[in-house]
mmCIF file of C-alpha atoms in Angstrom:
data_model
loop_
_atom_site.group_PDB
_atom_site.id
_atom_site.type_symbol
_atom_site.label_atom_id
_atom_site.label_comp_id
_atom_site.label_asym_id
_atom_site.label_seq_id
_atom_site.Cartn_x
_atom_site.Cartn_y
_atom_site.Cartn_z
ATOM 1 C CA MET Y 1 -0.096 -0.230 0.188
ATOM 2 C CA SER Y 2 1.152 3.593 -0.735
ATOM 3 C CA CYS Y 3 2.344 6.153 1.709
ATOM 4 C CA LEU Y 4 -0.556 8.136 2.847
ATOM 5 C CA LYS Y 5 -0.196 11.960 3.365
ATOM 6 C CA ILE Y 6 -1.484 13.426 6.197
ATOM 7 C CA TYR Y 7 -3.126 16.831 6.562
ATOM 8 C CA GLN Y 8 -5.331 19.328 8.096
ATOM 9 C CA ASP Y 9 -7.096 22.641 7.927
ATOM 10 C CA SER Y 10 -4.522 24.833 9.741
ATOM 11 C CA CYS Y 11 -0.941 23.153 10.878
ATOM 12 C CA ALA Y 12 0.801 23.614 13.737
ATOM 13 C CA GLU Y 13 4.757 23.308 14.914
ATOM 14 C CA VAL Y 14 4.561 21.119 17.676
ATOM 15 C CA THR Y 15 1.771 18.586 18.521
ATOM 16 C CA ILE Y 16 -1.192 20.071 20.113
ATOM 17 C CA VAL Y 17 -4.304 17.971 21.209
ATOM 18 C CA SER Y 18 -7.591 20.236 20.964
ATOM 19 C CA ASN Y 19 -9.285 21.181 24.147
ATOM 20 C CA ARG Y 20 -12.610 19.868 22.265
ATOM 21 C CA PHE Y 21 -11.113 16.391 21.369
ATOM 22 C CA ILE Y 22 -10.326 15.766 25.115
ATOM 23 C CA ASP Y 23 -13.700 17.265 26.389
ATOM 24 C CA GLU Y 24 -15.891 15.849 23.667
ATOM 25 C CA PHE Y 25 -14.487 12.901 21.865
ATOM 26 C CA MET Y 26 -11.700 11.341 24.015
ATOM 27 C CA PRO Y 27 -14.001 10.185 27.045
ATOM 28 C CA GLN Y 28 -16.066 7.839 24.596
ATOM 29 C CA ALA Y 29 -13.340 6.182 22.380
ATOM 30 C CA ASN Y 30 -11.085 3.069 23.283
ATOM 31 C CA ASP Y 31 -7.318 2.816 24.028
ATOM 32 C CA ALA Y 32 -6.817 1.767 20.016
ATOM 33 C CA GLN Y 33 -9.007 4.699 18.656
ATOM 34 C CA LEU Y 34 -7.128 7.301 21.093
ATOM 35 C CA LYS Y 35 -3.506 5.895 20.416
ATOM 36 C CA ILE Y 36 -3.710 5.912 16.525
ATOM 37 C CA TYR Y 37 -5.398 9.623 16.535
ATOM 38 C CA LEU Y 38 -1.967 10.979 18.890
ATOM 39 C CA TYR Y 39 -0.196 9.080 16.488
ATOM 40 C CA LEU Y 40 -1.757 10.585 13.736
ATOM 41 C CA LEU Y 41 -1.175 14.075 15.243
ATOM 42 C CA ARG Y 42 2.645 13.207 16.231
ATOM 43 C CA SER Y 43 3.102 12.148 12.453
ATOM 44 C CA LEU Y 44 1.676 15.550 11.455
ATOM 45 C CA SER Y 45 3.695 17.589 13.487
ATOM 46 C CA ALA Y 46 7.115 16.017 12.408
ATOM 47 C CA GLY Y 47 6.278 16.078 8.550
ATOM 48 C CA ARG Y 48 6.342 12.107 8.829
ATOM 49 C CA SER Y 49 4.773 10.164 5.824
ATOM 50 C CA LEU Y 50 3.186 6.943 6.758
ATOM 51 C CA ASP Y 51 0.961 3.977 5.932
ATOM 52 C CA ILE Y 52 -1.680 1.817 7.468
ATOM 53 C CA ALA Y 53 0.978 -1.089 8.218
ATOM 54 C CA GLY Y 54 3.371 1.155 9.845
ATOM 55 C CA ILE Y 55 0.644 2.340 11.941
ATOM 56 C CA ALA Y 56 -0.405 -0.812 12.788
ATOM 57 C CA ASP Y 57 3.207 -2.178 13.388
ATOM 58 C CA ALA Y 58 3.659 1.104 15.892
ATOM 59 C CA PHE Y 59 0.845 -0.652 17.921
ATOM 60 C CA ASN Y 60 1.046 -4.033 17.690
ATOM 61 C CA HIS Y 61 -2.413 -3.845 15.760
ATOM 62 C CA THR Y 62 -3.733 -5.277 12.787
ATOM 63 C CA GLU Y 63 -4.145 -3.177 9.545
ATOM 64 C CA LYS Y 64 -8.391 -3.979 10.091
ATOM 65 C CA ASP Y 65 -7.885 -2.356 13.647
ATOM 66 C CA VAL Y 66 -6.134 0.730 11.963
ATOM 67 C CA MET Y 67 -8.942 1.005 9.558
ATOM 68 C CA ARG Y 68 -11.520 0.617 12.089
ATOM 69 C CA ALA Y 69 -9.802 3.265 14.061
ATOM 70 C CA LEU Y 70 -9.753 5.682 11.191
ATOM 71 C CA THR Y 71 -13.372 5.133 10.175
ATOM 72 C CA TYR Y 72 -14.689 5.601 13.842
ATOM 73 C CA TRP Y 73 -13.151 8.906 13.590
ATOM 74 C CA GLU Y 74 -14.223 10.065 10.563
ATOM 75 C CA ASN Y 75 -17.758 9.097 11.321
ATOM 76 C CA CYS Y 76 -17.050 11.619 14.707
ATOM 77 C CA GLY Y 77 -16.138 14.278 12.106
ATOM 78 C CA VAL Y 78 -12.385 14.505 13.497
ATOM 79 C CA LEU Y 79 -11.066 13.472 10.409
ATOM 80 C CA LEU Y 80 -11.794 12.901 6.892
ATOM 81 C CA LEU Y 81 -10.511 9.757 4.623
ATOM 82 C CA ASP Y 82 -9.766 10.314 0.928
ATOM 83 C CA TYR Y 83 -10.139 7.304 -1.209
ATOM 84 C CA ASP Y 84 -8.629 7.176 -4.998
ATOM 85 C CA ALA Y 85 -10.411 5.912 -8.255
ATOM 86 C CA ALA Y 86 -10.193 2.385 -6.874
ATOM 87 C CA GLU Y 87 -11.659 2.921 -3.199
ATOM 88 C CA ASN Y 88 -7.948 2.899 -1.564
ATOM 89 C CA LEU Y 89 -7.112 4.619 1.033
ATOM 90 C CA ALA Y 90 -5.009 7.809 -0.315
ATOM 91 C CA GLY Y 91 -4.965 10.532 2.584
ATOM 92 C CA ILE Y 92 -6.037 11.540 6.157
ATOM 93 C CA ARG Y 93 -7.468 15.020 6.563
ATOM 94 C CA LEU Y 94 -7.093 15.863 10.217
ATOM 95 C CA LEU Y 95 -10.090 18.528 10.897
ATOM 96 C CA ASP Y 96 -9.897 21.383 12.634
ATOM 97 C CA LEU Y 97 -11.990 21.329 16.087
ATOM 98 C CA SER Y 98 -12.215 24.571 17.115
ATOM 99 C CA ALA Y 99 -15.628 25.289 19.157
ATOM 100 C CA GLY Y 100 -18.228 25.975 16.936
ATOM 101 C CA LYS Y 101 -16.499 25.265 13.715
ATOM 102 C CA ALA Y 102 -18.740 24.588 10.401
ATOM 103 C CA ALA Y 103 -19.029 21.105 9.404
ATOM 104 C CA PRO Y 104 -16.305 20.087 6.861
ATOM 105 C CA GLU Y 105 -18.582 20.100 3.473
ATOM 106 C CA ALA Y 106 -19.984 23.478 4.690
ATOM 107 C CA SER Y 107 -16.675 25.036 5.593
ATOM 108 C CA SER Y 108 -14.853 27.883 3.544
ATOM 109 C CA GLN Y 109 -11.322 26.634 4.457
ATOM 110 C CA LYS Y 110 -8.507 26.152 1.896
ATOM 111 C CA PRO Y 111 -9.306 23.413 -0.013
ATOM 112 C CA ALA Y 112 -7.300 20.158 0.893
ATOM 113 C CA PRO Y 113 -3.953 19.186 -1.926
ATOM 114 C CA GLN Y 114 -5.140 16.726 -4.210
ATOM 115 C CA LYS Y 115 -8.978 16.913 -3.073
ATOM 116 C CA GLU Y 116 -11.756 15.548 -5.134
ATOM 117 C CA ALA Y 117 -15.016 17.478 -6.558
ATOM 118 C CA ALA Y 118 -17.052 18.755 -4.240
ATOM 119 C CA ASP Y 119 -20.037 16.316 -5.048
ATOM 120 C CA SER Y 120 -17.856 13.445 -4.689
ATOM 121 C CA ARG Y 121 -17.675 13.945 -0.416
ATOM 122 C CA PRO Y 122 -20.955 12.472 0.203
ATOM 123 C CA ALA Y 123 -19.983 9.310 -2.219
ATOM 124 C CA ARG Y 124 -17.171 8.831 -0.160
ATOM 125 C CA LYS Y 125 -18.925 9.488 3.174
ATOM 126 C CA ALA Y 126 -21.608 6.937 2.285
ATOM 127 C CA ALA Y 127 -19.093 4.255 1.228
ATOM 128 C CA ALA Y 128 -16.875 4.434 4.372
ATOM 129 C CA GLN Y 129 -20.494 4.318 6.199
ATOM 130 C CA SER Y 130 -21.037 0.957 4.028
ATOM 131 C CA ARG Y 131 -17.471 -0.494 4.631
ATOM 132 C CA LYS Y 132 -18.096 0.167 8.515
ATOM 133 C CA SER Y 133 -21.477 -1.231 8.822
ATOM 134 C CA SER Y 134 -20.569 -4.402 6.856
ATOM 135 C CA ALA Y 135 -17.612 -4.472 9.254
ATOM 136 C CA GLN Y 136 -19.612 -3.991 12.447
ATOM 137 C CA GLU Y 137 -22.275 -6.339 11.439
ATOM 138 C CA GLU Y 138 -19.738 -9.390 11.359
ATOM 139 C CA TYR Y 139 -19.338 -8.985 15.031
ATOM 140 C CA ASP Y 140 -22.710 -7.181 16.089
ATOM 141 C CA ARG Y 141 -24.797 -9.173 18.724
ATOM 142 C CA PRO Y 142 -27.831 -10.369 17.360
ATOM 143 C CA SER Y 143 -31.653 -10.340 18.702
ATOM 144 C CA TYR Y 144 -31.981 -13.544 20.207
ATOM 145 C CA SER Y 145 -35.453 -14.893 20.250
ATOM 146 C CA LEU Y 146 -36.846 -17.080 23.445
ATOM 147 C CA ASP Y 147 -36.620 -19.888 21.232
ATOM 148 C CA GLN Y 148 -33.145 -19.645 20.253
ATOM 149 C CA LEU Y 149 -32.143 -18.940 23.906
ATOM 150 C CA LYS Y 150 -34.064 -21.619 25.019
ATOM 151 C CA ALA Y 151 -32.649 -23.898 22.411
ATOM 152 C CA PHE Y 152 -29.147 -23.241 23.614
ATOM 153 C CA GLN Y 153 -29.599 -23.724 27.324
ATOM 154 C CA GLU Y 154 -31.264 -27.211 26.370
ATOM 155 C CA LYS Y 155 -27.741 -28.240 25.007
ATOM 156 C CA ASP Y 156 -25.986 -30.458 27.075
ATOM 157 C CA SER Y 157 -23.007 -28.390 27.367
ATOM 158 C CA THR Y 158 -24.719 -25.049 27.989
ATOM 159 C CA ALA Y 159 -25.369 -26.034 31.635
ATOM 160 C CA GLN Y 160 -21.669 -26.701 32.472
ATOM 161 C CA LEU Y 161 -20.821 -23.732 30.894
ATOM 162 C CA LEU Y 162 -23.425 -21.366 32.545
ATOM 163 C CA PHE Y 163 -22.819 -22.771 35.712
ATOM 164 C CA ILE Y 164 -18.844 -22.084 35.432
ATOM 165 C CA ALA Y 165 -19.929 -17.937 34.206
ATOM 166 C CA GLU Y 166 -21.885 -18.168 37.665
ATOM 167 C CA GLN Y 167 -19.238 -19.248 39.687
ATOM 168 C CA TYR Y 168 -16.757 -16.518 38.229
ATOM 169 C CA LEU Y 169 -19.379 -13.695 38.662
ATOM 170 C CA GLY Y 170 -20.853 -15.032 41.725
ATOM 171 C CA ARG Y 171 -24.415 -14.454 40.448
ATOM 172 C CA THR Y 172 -27.081 -15.812 38.736
ATOM 173 C CA LEU Y 173 -26.993 -14.986 35.028
ATOM 174 C CA SER Y 174 -29.882 -12.918 33.514
ATOM 175 C CA PRO Y 175 -31.590 -13.854 29.994
ATOM 176 C CA SER Y 176 -29.323 -10.563 28.663
ATOM 177 C CA ASP Y 177 -26.189 -12.551 30.254
ATOM 178 C CA ILE Y 178 -26.776 -15.572 28.824
ATOM 179 C CA LYS Y 179 -27.539 -14.115 25.306
ATOM 180 C CA SER Y 180 -24.034 -12.852 25.571
ATOM 181 C CA ILE Y 181 -22.851 -16.082 25.993
ATOM 182 C CA LEU Y 182 -24.863 -17.709 23.265
ATOM 183 C CA PHE Y 183 -23.506 -14.755 21.310
ATOM 184 C CA PHE Y 184 -19.565 -15.941 22.087
ATOM 185 C CA SER Y 185 -20.565 -19.502 20.757
ATOM 186 C CA ASP Y 186 -23.306 -18.880 18.001
ATOM 187 C CA ARG Y 187 -21.781 -15.740 16.116
ATOM 188 C CA LEU Y 188 -17.823 -15.458 17.229
ATOM 189 C CA HIS Y 189 -17.668 -19.548 17.285
ATOM 190 C CA PHE Y 190 -16.200 -19.578 20.267
ATOM 191 C CA SER Y 191 -15.529 -22.801 21.679
ATOM 192 C CA ASP Y 192 -16.412 -23.608 25.566
ATOM 193 C CA ASP Y 193 -12.593 -23.678 26.696
ATOM 194 C CA LEU Y 194 -12.184 -20.192 24.839
ATOM 195 C CA ILE Y 195 -15.355 -18.952 26.531
ATOM 196 C CA ASP Y 196 -14.504 -19.946 30.018
ATOM 197 C CA TYR Y 197 -10.855 -18.515 29.879
ATOM 198 C CA LEU Y 198 -12.491 -15.308 28.314
ATOM 199 C CA LEU Y 199 -14.645 -15.158 31.451
ATOM 200 C CA GLN Y 200 -11.931 -15.973 33.759
ATOM 201 C CA TYR Y 201 -9.689 -12.939 32.245
ATOM 202 C CA CYS Y 202 -12.452 -10.520 32.314
ATOM 203 C CA VAL Y 203 -13.082 -11.243 36.245
ATOM 204 C CA GLU Y 204 -9.736 -11.526 37.142
ATOM 205 C CA ARG Y 205 -9.278 -7.742 35.599
ATOM 206 C CA GLY Y 206 -12.283 -7.163 37.801
ATOM 207 C CA LYS Y 207 -14.831 -6.813 34.649
ATOM 208 C CA LYS Y 208 -17.836 -8.538 35.283
ATOM 209 C CA ASP Y 209 -19.810 -6.768 32.621
ATOM 210 C CA PHE Y 210 -20.943 -8.563 29.870
ATOM 211 C CA ARG Y 211 -20.650 -5.364 27.528
ATOM 212 C CA TYR Y 212 -17.030 -5.242 28.731
ATOM 213 C CA MET Y 213 -16.499 -9.135 27.862
ATOM 214 C CA GLU Y 214 -18.508 -8.882 24.637
ATOM 215 C CA LYS Y 215 -15.558 -5.912 23.526
ATOM 216 C CA VAL Y 216 -12.808 -8.012 24.632
ATOM 217 C CA ALA Y 217 -14.452 -11.138 22.867
ATOM 218 C CA VAL Y 218 -15.048 -9.337 19.595
ATOM 219 C CA SER Y 219 -11.396 -8.234 19.191
ATOM 220 C CA TRP Y 220 -10.264 -11.517 19.740
ATOM 221 C CA ALA Y 221 -12.299 -12.940 17.132
ATOM 222 C CA GLU Y 222 -11.050 -10.124 14.905
ATOM 223 C CA ALA Y 223 -7.489 -11.200 15.834
ATOM 224 C CA GLY Y 224 -8.478 -14.662 14.659
ATOM 225 C CA VAL Y 225 -8.036 -16.268 18.403
ATOM 226 C CA THR Y 226 -9.277 -19.910 18.488
ATOM 227 C CA THR Y 227 -7.781 -21.301 21.733
ATOM 228 C CA PRO Y 228 -7.172 -20.526 25.204
ATOM 229 C CA ALA Y 229 -3.563 -20.389 24.879
ATOM 230 C CA GLU Y 230 -3.616 -17.805 21.607
ATOM 231 C CA ALA Y 231 -6.081 -15.581 23.433
ATOM 232 C CA GLU Y 232 -3.450 -15.662 26.580
ATOM 233 C CA ARG Y 233 -0.646 -14.708 23.878
ATOM 234 C CA GLN Y 234 -3.291 -11.848 22.529
ATOM 235 C CA ALA Y 235 -4.106 -10.517 25.793
ATOM 236 C CA GLY Y 236 -0.247 -10.118 26.842
ATOM 237 C CA ARG Y 237 0.627 -8.002 24.058
ATOM 238 C CA TYR Y 238 -1.548 -5.663 24.876
ATOM 239 C CA ASP Y 239 -1.427 -5.601 28.924
ATOM 240 C CA LYS Y 240 -0.127 -2.534 30.182
ATOM 241 C CA THR Y 241 1.845 -4.174 33.248
ATOM 242 C CA VAL Y 242 3.814 -6.201 30.636
ATOM 243 C CA TYR Y 243 4.936 -3.295 28.620
ATOM 244 C CA THR Y 244 5.906 -1.452 31.670
ATOM 245 C CA ILE Y 245 8.004 -4.495 32.748
ATOM 246 C CA MET Y 246 9.567 -4.520 29.594
ATOM 247 C CA ASN Y 247 10.486 -0.854 29.526
ATOM 248 C CA SER Y 248 11.928 -0.966 32.892
ATOM 249 C CA LEU Y 249 14.490 -3.592 31.740
ATOM 250 C CA GLY Y 250 15.550 -1.416 28.499
ATOM 251 C CA LYS Y 251 13.386 -2.957 26.184
ATOM 252 C CA THR Y 252 11.063 -1.015 23.806
ATOM 253 C CA SER Y 253 9.742 -4.074 21.825
ATOM 254 C CA ALA Y 254 6.926 -6.400 22.427
ATOM 255 C CA PRO Y 255 8.208 -9.380 24.520
ATOM 256 C CA THR Y 256 9.502 -12.642 22.821
ATOM 257 C CA ARG Y 257 8.328 -15.973 24.173
ATOM 258 C CA ARG Y 258 11.118 -16.424 26.598
ATOM 259 C CA GLU Y 259 10.488 -12.849 27.965
ATOM 260 C CA ALA Y 260 6.755 -13.229 28.195
ATOM 261 C CA GLU Y 261 7.465 -16.380 30.016
ATOM 262 C CA PHE Y 262 9.394 -15.091 32.560
ATOM 263 C CA ILE Y 263 6.942 -12.094 33.312
ATOM 264 C CA ARG Y 264 4.088 -14.683 33.159
ATOM 265 C CA ARG Y 265 6.356 -16.881 36.185
ATOM 266 C CA TRP Y 266 7.017 -13.460 38.302
ATOM 267 C CA ARG Y 267 3.240 -12.457 38.327
ATOM 268 C CA GLU Y 268 1.182 -16.024 38.304
ATOM 269 C CA GLU Y 269 3.881 -18.337 39.783
ATOM 270 C CA TYR Y 270 5.479 -16.215 42.045
ATOM 271 C CA GLY Y 271 2.320 -14.403 42.644
ATOM 272 C CA PHE Y 272 4.369 -10.549 43.120
ATOM 273 C CA GLU Y 273 3.005 -7.491 42.624
ATOM 274 C CA PRO Y 274 3.889 -4.935 39.621
ATOM 275 C CA SER Y 275 5.485 -3.020 42.549
ATOM 276 C CA ILE Y 276 7.988 -5.885 43.617
ATOM 277 C CA ILE Y 277 8.823 -6.534 40.098
ATOM 278 C CA MET Y 278 9.611 -3.003 39.168
ATOM 279 C CA GLU Y 279 12.124 -3.008 42.592
ATOM 280 C CA ALA Y 280 13.892 -6.016 40.971
ATOM 281 C CA CYS Y 281 13.992 -4.913 37.573
ATOM 282 C CA GLY Y 282 15.274 -1.291 38.819
ATOM 283 C CA ARG Y 283 18.261 -3.342 40.844
ATOM 284 C CA THR Y 284 18.810 -5.291 37.866
ATOM 285 C CA VAL Y 285 19.447 -2.464 35.213
ATOM 286 C CA LEU Y 286 21.761 -0.878 37.810
ATOM 287 C CA ALA Y 287 23.498 -4.063 38.057
ATOM 288 C CA THR Y 288 24.225 -5.455 34.893
ATOM 289 C CA ASP Y 289 23.584 -4.876 30.711
ATOM 290 C CA ARG Y 290 23.078 -8.396 30.132
ATOM 291 C CA HIS Y 291 21.083 -11.229 30.949
ATOM 292 C CA ARG Y 292 18.824 -8.880 32.377
ATOM 293 C CA PHE Y 293 15.489 -11.400 32.468
ATOM 294 C CA GLU Y 294 17.761 -14.053 33.869
ATOM 295 C CA TYR Y 295 19.106 -11.558 36.510
ATOM 296 C CA ALA Y 296 15.696 -10.355 37.619
ATOM 297 C CA ASP Y 297 14.282 -13.993 37.798
ATOM 298 C CA LYS Y 298 17.240 -15.068 40.440
ATOM 299 C CA ILE Y 299 16.242 -11.834 42.721
ATOM 300 C CA LEU Y 300 12.451 -12.548 42.578
ATOM 301 C CA SER Y 301 12.904 -16.173 43.126
ATOM 302 C CA SER Y 302 15.377 -15.525 46.171
ATOM 303 C CA TRP Y 303 12.597 -12.893 47.376
ATOM 304 C CA LYS Y 304 10.363 -15.657 46.990
ATOM 305 C CA GLU Y 305 12.230 -17.826 48.968
ATOM 306 C CA SER Y 306 12.441 -15.188 51.984
ATOM 307 C CA GLY Y 307 8.485 -15.043 51.928
ATOM 308 C CA VAL Y 308 8.254 -11.302 50.101
ATOM 309 C CA HIS Y 309 4.962 -10.285 49.794
ATOM 310 C CA HIS Y 310 5.389 -6.289 50.238
ATOM 311 C CA LEU Y 311 8.235 -4.119 49.678
ATOM 312 C CA SER Y 312 8.497 -3.518 53.334
ATOM 313 C CA ASP Y 313 9.685 -6.539 53.839
ATOM 314 C CA ILE Y 314 12.575 -6.087 50.534
ATOM 315 C CA ALA Y 315 13.127 -3.481 52.921
ATOM 316 C CA ARG Y 316 13.754 -5.755 55.842
ATOM 317 C CA LEU Y 317 16.030 -8.306 53.946
ATOM 318 C CA ASP Y 318 17.907 -5.133 52.843
ATOM 319 C CA GLU Y 319 18.593 -4.088 56.581
ATOM 320 C CA GLY Y 320 19.370 -7.379 57.808
ATOM 321 C CA PHE Y 321 21.764 -7.612 54.784
ATOM 322 C CA GLN Y 322 23.494 -4.517 55.810
ATOM 323 C CA ARG Y 323 23.785 -5.646 59.698
ATOM 324 C CA GLU Y 324 25.465 -9.104 58.399
ATOM 325 C CA LYS Y 325 27.869 -7.198 56.155
ATOM 326 C CA PRO Y 326 30.865 -6.833 58.726
ATOM 327 C CA ALA Y 327 30.858 -10.323 59.453
ATOM 328 C CA ARG Y 328 30.654 -11.862 56.506
ATOM 329 C CA GLN Y 329 33.434 -9.547 54.902
ATOM 330 C CA VAL Y 330 35.187 -10.945 57.908
ATOM 331 C CA ARG Y 331 34.734 -14.525 56.996
ATOM 332 C CA GLU Y 332 35.584 -13.617 53.394
ATOM 333 C CA ARG Y 333 39.239 -12.116 54.607
ATOM 334 C CA SER Y 334 39.720 -15.531 56.610
ATOM 335 C CA ALA Y 335 38.737 -17.475 53.787
ATOM 336 C CA ASP Y 336 40.884 -15.793 51.189
ATOM 337 C CA ARG Y 337 44.082 -15.918 53.526
ATOM 338 C CA TYR Y 338 43.576 -19.700 54.242
ATOM 339 C CA ASN Y 339 43.392 -20.229 50.487
ATOM 340 C CA ARG Y 340 46.407 -18.206 49.804
ATOM 341 C CA PHE Y 341 48.027 -20.396 52.314
ATOM 342 C CA MET Y 342 46.820 -23.746 50.727
ATOM 343 C CA GLN Y 343 47.965 -22.370 47.368
ATOM 344 C CA ASN Y 344 51.555 -21.479 48.066
ATOM 345 C CA SER Y 345 54.319 -24.143 46.684
ATOM 346 C CA TYR Y 346 56.927 -25.095 49.523
ATOM 347 C CA ASP Y 347 60.114 -26.808 49.200
ATOM 348 C CA PHE Y 348 60.104 -29.489 51.859
ATOM 349 C CA ASP Y 349 63.042 -31.320 51.491
ATOM 350 C CA ALA Y 350 64.945 -27.800 51.498
ATOM 351 C CA LEU Y 351 63.037 -27.004 54.846
ATOM 352 C CA GLU Y 352 64.194 -30.096 56.313
ATOM 353 C CA LYS Y 353 67.719 -29.929 55.478
ATOM 354 C CA GLU Y 354 67.512 -26.673 57.144
ATOM 355 C CA LEU Y 355 66.300 -27.885 60.347
ATOM 356 C CA LEU Y 356 69.012 -30.667 60.752
ATOM 357 C CA HIS Y 357 71.931 -27.989 59.959
ATOM 358 C CA ASN Y 358 70.039 -26.039 63.039
#
């Protein structure tokens, strides 16, 4: 795909976020939509060219995720997407969000470079709406009838699945909740194991709202997730804590499988809170430039063996280490002198002759 030119009604020399955007548009947008819009602003201020694949790589999104976010912002009136005759995306125009600004079609602002005829705008907007609608319909939850709901509940495997859901949520499921689970199975084609993992994943993060679960499920479906293992990898890519840990160890890329396994071990097997992991990472960076994950793992495993649960426990261990330091240094010096003595080479025959002559 060719590079896209990004431009707006009025350019700024620095990256500026409109107050109107923050007040009116930001609260309703999700993380991906916000990241992509801010990335567009940054690219504009730096005079960068960009393409969909590059935006997707910057955030570990799919190109489909990026196009969905761009279409969302176009429908919000934040930007306009320019398409060529073959309906390929050719440009992105960031609109001036000044309060009271007229709609783009009625605006008297300077025309954008390489703009199409004014009468083509409605057609392009209709095409964008059509693309958005077809993408949404693929993952929209249908309005299931009572008969469909009853048929789903009568399946042999459904009773166990609904029981598991109630155990996770700690309450009886409503008909709307059951429709959401039917949506995961019927429309998204999730297996029972994947639905089980989805429920567990959301509840562990304090999210028991099925609207939230549906958003997570759709994002997994769009990413082609079909198993709990794939869902775990997908979730790990966007876990903010994972990237915070990576950054604290001097890494700016997504974790490799081995690095992700270290992080999973620290959080799940060792059961450490992020603050404790970050403390270990900080000490690792001060101590070594190589094999940092292995070094941090040794610190954390020793803390686990010492019963560390809070940062105060680490402070207690540090105090004990400092108290024992003088005695330990004496032992080390004594051992060193002994080793030097044992390693010396003596001529015992010459010593014997010297003693006999005396």
